[in-house]
mmCIF file of C-alpha atoms in Angstrom:
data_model
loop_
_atom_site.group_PDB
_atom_site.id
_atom_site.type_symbol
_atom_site.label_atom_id
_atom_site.label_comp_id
_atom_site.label_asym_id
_atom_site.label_seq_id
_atom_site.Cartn_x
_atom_site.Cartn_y
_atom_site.Cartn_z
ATOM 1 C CA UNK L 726 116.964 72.524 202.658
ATOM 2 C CA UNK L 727 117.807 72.962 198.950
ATOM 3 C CA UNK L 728 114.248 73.106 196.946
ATOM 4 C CA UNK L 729 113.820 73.074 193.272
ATOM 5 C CA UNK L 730 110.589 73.731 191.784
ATOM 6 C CA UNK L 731 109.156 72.020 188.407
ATOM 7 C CA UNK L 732 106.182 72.888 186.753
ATOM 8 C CA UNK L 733 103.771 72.499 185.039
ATOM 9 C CA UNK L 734 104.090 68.766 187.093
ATOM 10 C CA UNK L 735 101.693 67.237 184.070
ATOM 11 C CA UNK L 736 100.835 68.497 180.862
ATOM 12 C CA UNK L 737 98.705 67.181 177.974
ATOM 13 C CA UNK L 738 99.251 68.787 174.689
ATOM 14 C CA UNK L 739 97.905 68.239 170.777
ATOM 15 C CA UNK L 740 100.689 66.928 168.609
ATOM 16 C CA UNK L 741 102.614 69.720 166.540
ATOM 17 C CA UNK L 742 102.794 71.961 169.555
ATOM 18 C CA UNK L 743 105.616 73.113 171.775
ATOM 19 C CA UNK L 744 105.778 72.912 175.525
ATOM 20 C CA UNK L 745 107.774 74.282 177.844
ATOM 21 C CA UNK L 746 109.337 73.090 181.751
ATOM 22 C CA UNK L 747 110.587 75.649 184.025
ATOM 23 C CA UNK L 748 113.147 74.490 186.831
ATOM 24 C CA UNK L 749 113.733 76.670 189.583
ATOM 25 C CA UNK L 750 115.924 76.208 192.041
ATOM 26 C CA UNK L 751 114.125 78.336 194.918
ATOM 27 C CA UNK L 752 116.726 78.837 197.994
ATOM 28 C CA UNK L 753 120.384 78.390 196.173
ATOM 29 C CA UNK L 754 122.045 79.296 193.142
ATOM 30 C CA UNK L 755 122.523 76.548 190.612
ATOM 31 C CA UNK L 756 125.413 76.742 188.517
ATOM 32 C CA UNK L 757 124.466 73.492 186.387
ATOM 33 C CA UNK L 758 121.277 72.022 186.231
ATOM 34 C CA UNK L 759 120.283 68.862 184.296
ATOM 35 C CA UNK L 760 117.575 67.391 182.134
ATOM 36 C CA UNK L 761 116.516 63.693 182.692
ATOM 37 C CA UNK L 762 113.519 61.706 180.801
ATOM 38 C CA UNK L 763 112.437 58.693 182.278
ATOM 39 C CA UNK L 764 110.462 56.240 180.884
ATOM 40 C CA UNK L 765 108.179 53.502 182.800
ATOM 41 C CA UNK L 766 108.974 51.320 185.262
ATOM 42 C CA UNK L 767 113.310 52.232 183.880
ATOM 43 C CA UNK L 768 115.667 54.344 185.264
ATOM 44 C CA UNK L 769 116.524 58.229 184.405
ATOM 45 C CA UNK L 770 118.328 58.904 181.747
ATOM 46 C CA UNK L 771 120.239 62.115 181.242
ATOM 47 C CA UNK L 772 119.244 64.475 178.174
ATOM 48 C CA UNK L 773 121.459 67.287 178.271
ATOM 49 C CA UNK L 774 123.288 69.647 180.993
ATOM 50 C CA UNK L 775 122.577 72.756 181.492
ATOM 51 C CA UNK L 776 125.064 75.338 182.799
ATOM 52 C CA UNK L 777 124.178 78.939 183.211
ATOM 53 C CA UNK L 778 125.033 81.512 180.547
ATOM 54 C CA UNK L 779 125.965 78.834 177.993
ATOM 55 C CA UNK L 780 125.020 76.270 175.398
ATOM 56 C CA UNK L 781 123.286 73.412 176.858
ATOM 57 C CA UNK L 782 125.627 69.807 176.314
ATOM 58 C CA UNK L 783 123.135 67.461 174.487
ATOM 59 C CA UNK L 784 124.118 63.808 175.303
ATOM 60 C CA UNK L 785 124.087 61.576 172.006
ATOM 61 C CA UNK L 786 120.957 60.486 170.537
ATOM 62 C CA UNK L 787 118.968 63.434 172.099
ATOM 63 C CA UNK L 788 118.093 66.533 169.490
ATOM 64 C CA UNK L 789 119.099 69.537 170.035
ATOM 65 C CA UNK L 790 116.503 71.410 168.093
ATOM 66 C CA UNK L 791 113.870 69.298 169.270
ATOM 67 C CA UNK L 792 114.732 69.706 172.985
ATOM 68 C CA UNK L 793 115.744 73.563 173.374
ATOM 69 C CA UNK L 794 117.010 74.193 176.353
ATOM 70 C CA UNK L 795 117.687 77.834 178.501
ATOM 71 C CA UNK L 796 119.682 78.621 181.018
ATOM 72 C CA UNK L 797 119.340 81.924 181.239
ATOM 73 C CA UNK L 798 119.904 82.740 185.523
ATOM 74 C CA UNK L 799 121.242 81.133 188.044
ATOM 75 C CA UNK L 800 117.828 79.627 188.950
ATOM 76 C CA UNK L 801 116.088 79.068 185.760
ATOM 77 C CA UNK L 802 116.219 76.591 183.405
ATOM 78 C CA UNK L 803 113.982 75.603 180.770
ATOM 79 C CA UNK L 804 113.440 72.720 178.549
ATOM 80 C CA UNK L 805 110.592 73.272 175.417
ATOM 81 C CA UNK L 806 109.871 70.370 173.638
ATOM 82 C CA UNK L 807 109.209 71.630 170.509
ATOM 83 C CA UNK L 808 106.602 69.722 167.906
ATOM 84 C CA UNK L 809 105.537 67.398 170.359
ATOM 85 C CA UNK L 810 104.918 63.704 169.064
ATOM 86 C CA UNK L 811 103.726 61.010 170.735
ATOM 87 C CA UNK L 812 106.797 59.450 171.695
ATOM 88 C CA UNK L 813 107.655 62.446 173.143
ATOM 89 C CA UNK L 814 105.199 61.395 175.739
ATOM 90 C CA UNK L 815 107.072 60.769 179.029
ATOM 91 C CA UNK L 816 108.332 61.825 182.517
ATOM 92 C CA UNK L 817 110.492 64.493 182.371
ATOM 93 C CA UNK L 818 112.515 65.674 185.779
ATOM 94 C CA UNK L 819 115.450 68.471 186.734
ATOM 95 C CA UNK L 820 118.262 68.267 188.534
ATOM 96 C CA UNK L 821 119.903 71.384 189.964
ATOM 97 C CA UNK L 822 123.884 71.345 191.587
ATOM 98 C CA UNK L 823 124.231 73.617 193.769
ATOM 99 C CA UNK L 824 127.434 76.089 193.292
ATOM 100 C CA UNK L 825 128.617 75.674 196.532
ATOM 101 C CA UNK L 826 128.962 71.931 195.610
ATOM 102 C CA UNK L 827 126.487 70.650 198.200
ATOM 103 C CA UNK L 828 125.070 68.576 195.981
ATOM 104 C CA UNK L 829 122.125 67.661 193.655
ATOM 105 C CA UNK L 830 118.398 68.147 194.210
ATOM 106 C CA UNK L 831 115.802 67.769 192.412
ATOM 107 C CA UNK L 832 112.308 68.548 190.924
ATOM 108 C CA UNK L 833 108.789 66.940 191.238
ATOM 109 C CA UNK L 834 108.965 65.852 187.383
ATOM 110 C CA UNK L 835 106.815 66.553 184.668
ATOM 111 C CA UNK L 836 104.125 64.109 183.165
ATOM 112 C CA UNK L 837 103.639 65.247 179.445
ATOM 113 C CA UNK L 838 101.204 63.572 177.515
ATOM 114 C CA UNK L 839 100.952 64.317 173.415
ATOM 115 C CA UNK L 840 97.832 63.068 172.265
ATOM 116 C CA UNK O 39 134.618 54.148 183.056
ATOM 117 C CA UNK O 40 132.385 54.386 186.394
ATOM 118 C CA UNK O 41 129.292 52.696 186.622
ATOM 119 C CA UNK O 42 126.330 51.454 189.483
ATOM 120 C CA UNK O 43 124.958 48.182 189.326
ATOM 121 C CA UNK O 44 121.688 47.203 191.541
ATOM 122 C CA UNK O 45 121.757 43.274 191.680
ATOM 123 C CA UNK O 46 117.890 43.275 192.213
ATOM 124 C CA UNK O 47 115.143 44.831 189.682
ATOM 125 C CA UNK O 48 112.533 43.808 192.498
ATOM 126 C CA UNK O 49 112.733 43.380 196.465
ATOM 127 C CA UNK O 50 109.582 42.140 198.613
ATOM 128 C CA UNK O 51 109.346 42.725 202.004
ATOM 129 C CA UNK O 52 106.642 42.155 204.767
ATOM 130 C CA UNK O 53 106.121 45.365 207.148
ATOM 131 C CA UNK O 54 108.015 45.252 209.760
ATOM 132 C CA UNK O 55 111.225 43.127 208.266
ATOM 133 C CA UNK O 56 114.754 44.376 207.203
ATOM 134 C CA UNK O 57 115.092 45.729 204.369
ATOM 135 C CA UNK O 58 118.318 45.666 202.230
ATOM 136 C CA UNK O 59 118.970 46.966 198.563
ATOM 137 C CA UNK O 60 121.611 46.060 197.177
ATOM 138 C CA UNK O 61 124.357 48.411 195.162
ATOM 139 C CA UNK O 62 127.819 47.590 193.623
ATOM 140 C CA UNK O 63 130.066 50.440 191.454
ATOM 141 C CA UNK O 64 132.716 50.868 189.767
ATOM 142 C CA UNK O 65 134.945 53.607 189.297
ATOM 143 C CA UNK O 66 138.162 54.382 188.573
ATOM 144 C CA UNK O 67 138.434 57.024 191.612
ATOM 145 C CA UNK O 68 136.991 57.753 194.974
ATOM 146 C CA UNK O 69 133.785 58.221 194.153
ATOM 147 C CA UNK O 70 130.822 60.507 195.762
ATOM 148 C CA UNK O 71 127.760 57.664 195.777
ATOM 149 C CA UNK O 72 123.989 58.062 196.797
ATOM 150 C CA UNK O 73 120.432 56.397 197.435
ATOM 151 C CA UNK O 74 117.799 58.477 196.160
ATOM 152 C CA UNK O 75 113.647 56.950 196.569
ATOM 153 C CA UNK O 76 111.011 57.484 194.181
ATOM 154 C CA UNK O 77 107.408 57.800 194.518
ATOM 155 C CA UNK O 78 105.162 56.732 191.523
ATOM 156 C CA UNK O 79 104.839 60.386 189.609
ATOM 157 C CA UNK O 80 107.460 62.020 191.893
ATOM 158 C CA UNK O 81 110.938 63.389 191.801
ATOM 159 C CA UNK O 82 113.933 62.102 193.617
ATOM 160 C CA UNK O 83 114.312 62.315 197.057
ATOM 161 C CA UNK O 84 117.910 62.150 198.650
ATOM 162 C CA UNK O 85 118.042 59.484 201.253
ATOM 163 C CA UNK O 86 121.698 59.364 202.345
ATOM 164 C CA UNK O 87 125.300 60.175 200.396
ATOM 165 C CA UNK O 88 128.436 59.028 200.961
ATOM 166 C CA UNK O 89 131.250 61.313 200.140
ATOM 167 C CA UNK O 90 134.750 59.783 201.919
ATOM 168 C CA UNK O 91 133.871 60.668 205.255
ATOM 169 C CA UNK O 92 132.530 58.102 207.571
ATOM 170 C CA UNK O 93 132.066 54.452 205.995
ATOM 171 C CA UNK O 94 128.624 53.935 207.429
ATOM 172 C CA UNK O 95 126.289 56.404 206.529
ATOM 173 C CA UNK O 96 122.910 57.798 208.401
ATOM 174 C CA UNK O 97 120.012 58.583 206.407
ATOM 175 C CA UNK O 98 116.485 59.742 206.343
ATOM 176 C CA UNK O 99 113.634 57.602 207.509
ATOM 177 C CA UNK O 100 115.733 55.084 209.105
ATOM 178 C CA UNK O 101 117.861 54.042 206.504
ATOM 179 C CA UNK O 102 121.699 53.716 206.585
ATOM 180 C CA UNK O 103 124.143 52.402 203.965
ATOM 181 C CA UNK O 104 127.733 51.191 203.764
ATOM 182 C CA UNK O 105 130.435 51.789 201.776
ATOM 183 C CA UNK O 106 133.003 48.736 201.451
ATOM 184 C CA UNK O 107 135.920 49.751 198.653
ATOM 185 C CA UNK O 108 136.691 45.808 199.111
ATOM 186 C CA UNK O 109 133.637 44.868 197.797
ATOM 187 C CA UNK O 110 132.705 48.090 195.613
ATOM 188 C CA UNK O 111 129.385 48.164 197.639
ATOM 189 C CA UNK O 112 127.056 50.456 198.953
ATOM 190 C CA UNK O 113 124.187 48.352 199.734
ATOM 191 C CA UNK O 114 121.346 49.955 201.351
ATOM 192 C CA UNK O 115 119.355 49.118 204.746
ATOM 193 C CA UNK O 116 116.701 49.252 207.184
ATOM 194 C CA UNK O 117 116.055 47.584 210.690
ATOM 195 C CA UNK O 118 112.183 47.473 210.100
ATOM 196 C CA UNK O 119 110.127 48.435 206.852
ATOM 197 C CA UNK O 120 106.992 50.212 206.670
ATOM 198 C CA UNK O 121 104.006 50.076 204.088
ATOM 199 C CA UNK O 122 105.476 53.698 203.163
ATOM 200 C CA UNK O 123 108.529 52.753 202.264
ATOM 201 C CA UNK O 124 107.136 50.815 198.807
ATOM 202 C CA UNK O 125 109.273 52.921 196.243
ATOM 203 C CA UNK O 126 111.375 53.161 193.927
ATOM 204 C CA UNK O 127 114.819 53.054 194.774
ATOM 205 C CA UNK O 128 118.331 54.506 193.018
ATOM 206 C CA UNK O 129 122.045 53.668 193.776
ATOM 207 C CA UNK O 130 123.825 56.851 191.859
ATOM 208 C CA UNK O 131 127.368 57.443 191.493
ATOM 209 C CA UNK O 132 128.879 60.667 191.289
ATOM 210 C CA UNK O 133 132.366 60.412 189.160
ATOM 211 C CA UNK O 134 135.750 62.860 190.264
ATOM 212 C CA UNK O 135 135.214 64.656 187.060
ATOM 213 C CA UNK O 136 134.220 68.109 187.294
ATOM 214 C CA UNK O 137 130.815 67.481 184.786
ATOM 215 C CA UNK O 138 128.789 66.822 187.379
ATOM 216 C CA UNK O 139 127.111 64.230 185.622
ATOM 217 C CA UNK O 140 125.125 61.634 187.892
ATOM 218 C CA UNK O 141 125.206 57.567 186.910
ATOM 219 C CA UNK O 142 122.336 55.793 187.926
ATOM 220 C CA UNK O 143 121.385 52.162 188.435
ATOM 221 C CA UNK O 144 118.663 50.607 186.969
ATOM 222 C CA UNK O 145 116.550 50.660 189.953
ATOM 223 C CA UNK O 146 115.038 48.707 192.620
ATOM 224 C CA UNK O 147 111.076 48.558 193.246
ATOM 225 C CA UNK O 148 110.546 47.697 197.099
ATOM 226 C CA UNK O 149 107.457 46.402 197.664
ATOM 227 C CA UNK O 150 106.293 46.314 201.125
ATOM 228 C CA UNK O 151 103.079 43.577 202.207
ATOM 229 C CA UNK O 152 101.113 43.791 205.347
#
């Protein structure tokens, strides 16, 4: 079936510094892939899509120059929190669509602590 | 404007008892709608979609869910729940729009007691 690797799946980083969150999607290509944060014990809720070869769509509220993301292939995409704070702190997963419109998988997550 | 609406925050179960999860939408079109379970510190797993084809849909692990456009439901069950089965639990509606954008519930936490 589909797979979609995330990684690094936890991260702990001094504040002022960037990190970055690769999503792979491993066995299909993945026209549009999308960035959720989720805090505890709530639902996900959706950063920004992601669609290869173009600007990422930032939903409201969410910086764009805070949270750069790259879609640079069909099975990359990258989100770098840049100048981490600690409210940036939080669980941060991918979603990949597959081109072929079978549907949505997605990553492990990402646990990123800014201390 | 579509949007998922999971009646319970929290559902207890003993082992070995049904299990249902309950899951109303609304959209303005036929709709593609899911059930996706959460571990603590995990991604989403799919458990079971429903996209127009047969109103009573299979899943993994035993589950099954069904879609009533009378009701705007697409509550989510299971004969007989097992300790493994404590999760977290998402209803998610897929709109007709080509954004792809997902809408999620809030969530439901099963808990699951011996």
């Amino acid at each position: 079936g589909a797979v979609v690797s995330q990684h690094p799946s936890w991260v702990i980083c001094k504040s002022g510094t960037s990190v970055k969150i690769e999503c792979r999607s491993l066995d299909f290509q993945a026209t549009t892939m999308f960035w959720y944060r989720q805090f505890p014990k709530q639902s996900l809720m959706l950063m920004a899509t992601s669609n290869e070869g173009s600007k990422a769509t930032y939903e409201q509220g969410v910086e764009k120059d805070k949270f750069l993301i790259n879609h640079a292939s069909l099975t990359l995409s990258t989100l770098t929190v840049t100048s981490a704070h600690p409210e940036d702190s939080s669980f941060y997963i991918c979603s990949a669509r597959d081109r072929r419109g079978l549907g949505y998988t997605f990553g492990s997550g990402t646990r990123l602590t800014v201390v | 404007a579509q949007s998922v609406t999971q009646l319970d925050s929290h559902v207890s179960v003993s082992e070995g008892t049904p299990v249902l999860l309950r899951c109303n939408y609304s959209s303005s079109y036929s709709p593609s709608l899911f059930w996706y379970v959460q571990h603590p510190n995990k991604g989403l797993q799919l458990l079971l979609k429903y996209t127009s084809a047969a109103t009573l849909v299979k899943g993994i692990n035993g589950f099954e869910a069904e879609f009533k456009k009378s009701e705007t439901s697409f509550h989510l069950t299971k004969p007989s729940a097992h300790m493994s089965d404590a999760a977290e639990y998402f209803c998610v509606v897929s709109p007709s729009s080509n954004t792809g954008k997902l809408i999620f519930g809030q969530g439901t936490t099963l808990q699951v007691k011996p």
